Short mmCIF file of C-alpha atoms in Angstrom, two decimals:
data_model
loop_
_atom_site.label_atom_id
_atom_site.label_comp_id
_atom_site.label_asym_id
_atom_site.label_seq_id
_atom_site.Cartn_x
_atom_site.Cartn_y
_atom_site.Cartn_z
CA UNK H 1 116.46 13.09 1.97
CA UNK H 2 118.23 9.77 2.46
CA UNK H 3 116.43 6.42 2.14
CA UNK H 4 116.04 5.90 5.90
CA UNK H 5 114.63 9.40 6.40
CA UNK H 6 112.21 8.80 3.54
CA UNK H 7 111.01 5.59 5.21
CA UNK H 8 110.53 7.44 8.51
CA UNK H 9 108.64 10.24 6.73
CA UNK H 10 106.33 7.80 4.98
CA UNK H 11 105.77 5.93 8.23
CA UNK H 12 104.95 9.19 9.96
CA UNK H 13 102.35 10.20 7.38
CA UNK H 14 100.85 6.70 7.12
CA UNK H 15 100.48 6.37 10.89
CA UNK H 16 99.06 9.89 11.32
CA UNK H 17 96.61 9.20 8.49
CA UNK H 18 95.15 6.26 10.40
CA UNK H 19 93.50 8.71 12.80
CA UNK H 20 92.91 11.70 10.55
CA UNK H 21 89.43 13.20 10.63
CA UNK H 22 88.13 16.51 9.22
CA UNK H 23 88.95 19.34 11.60
CA UNK H 24 92.52 18.19 12.23
CA UNK H 25 93.99 20.06 9.28
CA UNK H 26 96.25 22.23 11.45
CA UNK H 27 97.97 19.22 13.00
CA UNK H 28 98.37 17.42 9.69
CA UNK H 29 99.86 20.57 8.13
CA UNK H 30 102.27 20.88 11.08
CA UNK H 31 103.34 17.26 10.58
CA UNK H 32 103.83 17.88 6.87
CA UNK H 33 105.90 20.97 7.62
CA UNK H 34 108.09 18.91 9.97
CA UNK H 35 108.90 16.57 7.10
CA UNK H 36 110.84 19.31 5.28
CA UNK H 37 114.21 18.03 6.38
CA UNK H 38 116.16 20.52 4.28
CA UNK H 39 114.70 23.49 6.16
CA UNK H 40 116.27 25.21 9.14
CA UNK H 41 114.53 24.21 12.42
CA UNK H 42 114.20 27.86 13.46
CA UNK H 43 112.45 28.62 10.16
CA UNK H 44 110.00 25.77 10.77
CA UNK H 45 109.30 27.12 14.25
CA UNK H 46 108.73 30.66 12.96
CA UNK H 47 106.53 29.44 10.13
CA UNK H 48 104.24 27.69 12.61
CA UNK H 49 104.11 30.59 15.06
CA UNK H 50 103.05 33.00 12.29
CA UNK H 51 99.83 31.03 11.82
CA UNK H 52 96.53 32.45 12.98
CA UNK H 53 95.56 29.46 15.09
CA UNK H 54 95.51 29.76 18.88
CA UNK H 55 97.72 26.69 19.35
CA UNK H 56 100.61 27.73 17.13
CA UNK H 57 103.27 26.79 19.72
CA UNK H 58 101.91 23.23 19.90
CA UNK H 59 101.98 23.02 16.11
CA UNK H 60 105.56 24.33 16.10
CA UNK H 61 106.69 21.73 18.63
CA UNK H 62 104.92 18.94 16.75
CA UNK H 63 106.64 20.03 13.53
CA UNK H 64 110.04 20.22 15.20
CA UNK H 65 109.73 16.83 16.90
CA UNK H 66 108.77 15.25 13.56
CA UNK H 67 111.62 17.14 11.89
CA UNK H 68 114.25 15.75 14.28
CA UNK H 69 112.75 12.22 14.28
CA UNK H 70 112.83 12.05 10.49
CA UNK H 71 115.97 14.00 9.64
CA UNK H 72 118.25 12.74 12.39
CA UNK H 73 116.67 9.35 13.10
CA UNK H 74 116.90 9.93 16.86
CA UNK H 75 114.61 8.57 19.54
CA UNK H 76 111.61 10.58 20.80
CA UNK H 77 113.38 11.91 23.89
CA UNK H 78 116.31 13.30 21.86
CA UNK H 79 113.92 14.78 19.29
CA UNK H 80 112.00 16.47 22.10
CA UNK H 81 115.18 17.87 23.62
CA UNK H 82 116.28 19.25 20.23
CA UNK H 83 112.85 20.83 19.72
CA UNK H 84 113.05 22.23 23.26
CA UNK H 85 116.32 24.00 22.41
CA UNK H 86 114.75 25.72 19.40
CA UNK H 87 111.65 26.81 21.35
CA UNK H 88 113.84 28.02 24.21
CA UNK H 89 115.64 30.39 21.83
CA UNK H 90 112.28 32.08 21.28
CA UNK H 91 111.39 31.99 25.01
CA UNK H 92 108.28 29.94 24.24
CA UNK H 93 106.49 28.53 27.33
CA UNK H 94 105.54 25.42 25.29
CA UNK H 95 108.69 23.79 26.63
CA UNK H 96 106.62 23.06 29.75
CA UNK H 97 104.65 20.50 27.71
CA UNK H 98 107.85 18.61 26.93
CA UNK H 99 109.05 18.92 30.50
CA UNK H 100 105.77 17.47 31.81
CA UNK H 101 105.89 14.58 29.33
CA UNK H 102 109.49 13.76 30.25
CA UNK H 103 108.70 13.91 33.97
CA UNK H 104 105.68 11.62 33.51
CA UNK H 105 107.81 9.09 31.62
CA UNK H 106 110.78 9.15 33.96
CA UNK H 107 109.41 9.84 37.47
CA UNK H 108 106.87 7.30 38.73
CA UNK H 109 105.99 9.45 41.77
CA UNK H 110 104.46 12.22 39.64
CA UNK H 111 103.33 10.11 36.67
CA UNK H 112 99.77 9.46 37.82
CA UNK H 113 98.99 13.09 38.56
CA UNK H 114 100.53 14.36 35.32
CA UNK H 115 98.93 11.73 33.06
CA UNK H 116 95.54 12.27 34.74
CA UNK H 117 95.95 15.99 34.03
CA UNK H 118 96.81 15.29 30.39
CA UNK H 119 93.77 13.04 29.99
CA UNK H 120 91.26 15.39 31.61
CA UNK H 121 92.45 18.55 29.88
CA UNK H 122 90.98 19.97 26.70
CA UNK H 123 94.14 22.06 26.16
CA UNK H 124 96.09 21.10 23.02
CA UNK H 125 99.36 21.60 24.92
CA UNK H 126 98.35 18.79 27.29
CA UNK H 127 97.40 16.61 24.31
CA UNK H 128 100.91 17.16 22.95
CA UNK H 129 102.34 16.16 26.35
CA UNK H 130 100.23 12.99 26.30
CA UNK H 131 101.30 12.14 22.74
CA UNK H 132 104.96 12.54 23.75
CA UNK H 133 104.46 10.56 26.96
CA UNK H 134 102.82 7.68 25.07
CA UNK H 135 105.92 7.44 22.89
CA UNK H 136 108.28 7.61 25.87
CA UNK H 137 106.42 5.28 28.22
CA UNK H 138 107.94 1.92 29.00
CA UNK H 139 106.05 -0.65 27.01
CA UNK H 140 106.88 -3.31 24.49
CA UNK H 141 109.21 -1.64 21.99
CA UNK H 142 107.13 -2.05 18.87
CA UNK H 143 105.00 0.09 16.66
CA UNK H 144 102.01 -2.15 17.30
CA UNK H 145 102.24 -1.74 21.09
CA UNK H 146 102.45 2.03 20.79
CA UNK H 147 99.54 2.19 18.35
CA UNK H 148 97.36 0.02 20.60
CA UNK H 149 97.90 2.47 23.45
CA UNK H 150 97.49 5.53 21.22
CA UNK H 151 94.23 4.20 19.76
CA UNK H 152 92.74 4.11 23.28
CA UNK H 153 93.11 7.88 23.71
CA UNK H 154 89.90 9.92 23.69
CA UNK H 155 91.14 12.88 21.64
CA UNK H 156 91.75 12.76 17.91
CA UNK H 157 94.59 15.29 18.18
CA UNK H 158 96.47 13.11 20.67
CA UNK H 159 96.02 10.07 18.44
CA UNK H 160 97.27 11.91 15.34
CA UNK H 161 100.36 13.40 17.03
CA UNK H 162 101.20 10.20 18.90
CA UNK H 163 100.80 8.07 15.78
CA UNK H 164 102.94 10.46 13.73
CA UNK H 165 105.73 10.30 16.31
CA UNK H 166 105.54 6.48 16.44
CA UNK H 167 105.40 6.18 12.68
CA UNK H 168 108.49 8.37 12.32
CA UNK H 169 110.37 6.26 14.85
CA UNK H 170 109.46 2.86 13.43
CA UNK H 171 109.34 3.71 9.72
CA UNK H 172 107.13 2.45 6.97
CA UNK H 173 108.09 -1.24 7.00
CA UNK H 174 106.88 -1.90 10.53
CA UNK H 175 103.92 0.47 10.11
CA UNK H 176 102.70 -1.52 7.12
CA UNK H 177 103.43 -4.83 8.84
CA UNK H 178 101.24 -3.90 11.80
CA UNK H 179 98.24 -2.93 9.65
CA UNK H 180 95.49 -0.63 10.82
CA UNK H 181 94.83 -0.66 14.57
CA UNK H 182 91.33 -1.17 15.92
CA UNK H 183 89.94 2.24 16.73
#
């Protein structure tokens, strides 16, 4: 792993750890799996979908998004599109979560309805969509701005995934500079 990828990986884990609480082990393991940048993305996907949890597709997409953010250093949208391609090979309907998040970020006419649906749902797929949307939404381009918005979210899972994505994008230097957000 090169130095930049290592910084993104550390930022990812540090940011996700800010919101970790017992009961979120599946998501933290999926994030950790996504940090294996020498693995094949299809192997990461299959490893997650072999798990016994009900939300294995969400875990697989979280792992893949982290994988592409850290390994390739791309933005969240490109990481989501790369993860989409892997999931599409397996005909996984989870790609709808990415599609909804992208539509909410890019189409103001449907944003309100989609985001309201994400917020009111107890489905982990919708929490993934919200975590992606929060990292795609137009706001001040800083880790601190993203973490402020993420810390307002009611669900721990959304906060962990959203923080991990932001941490991977901004890396450890800015994560440490921002300090812990008020939760």
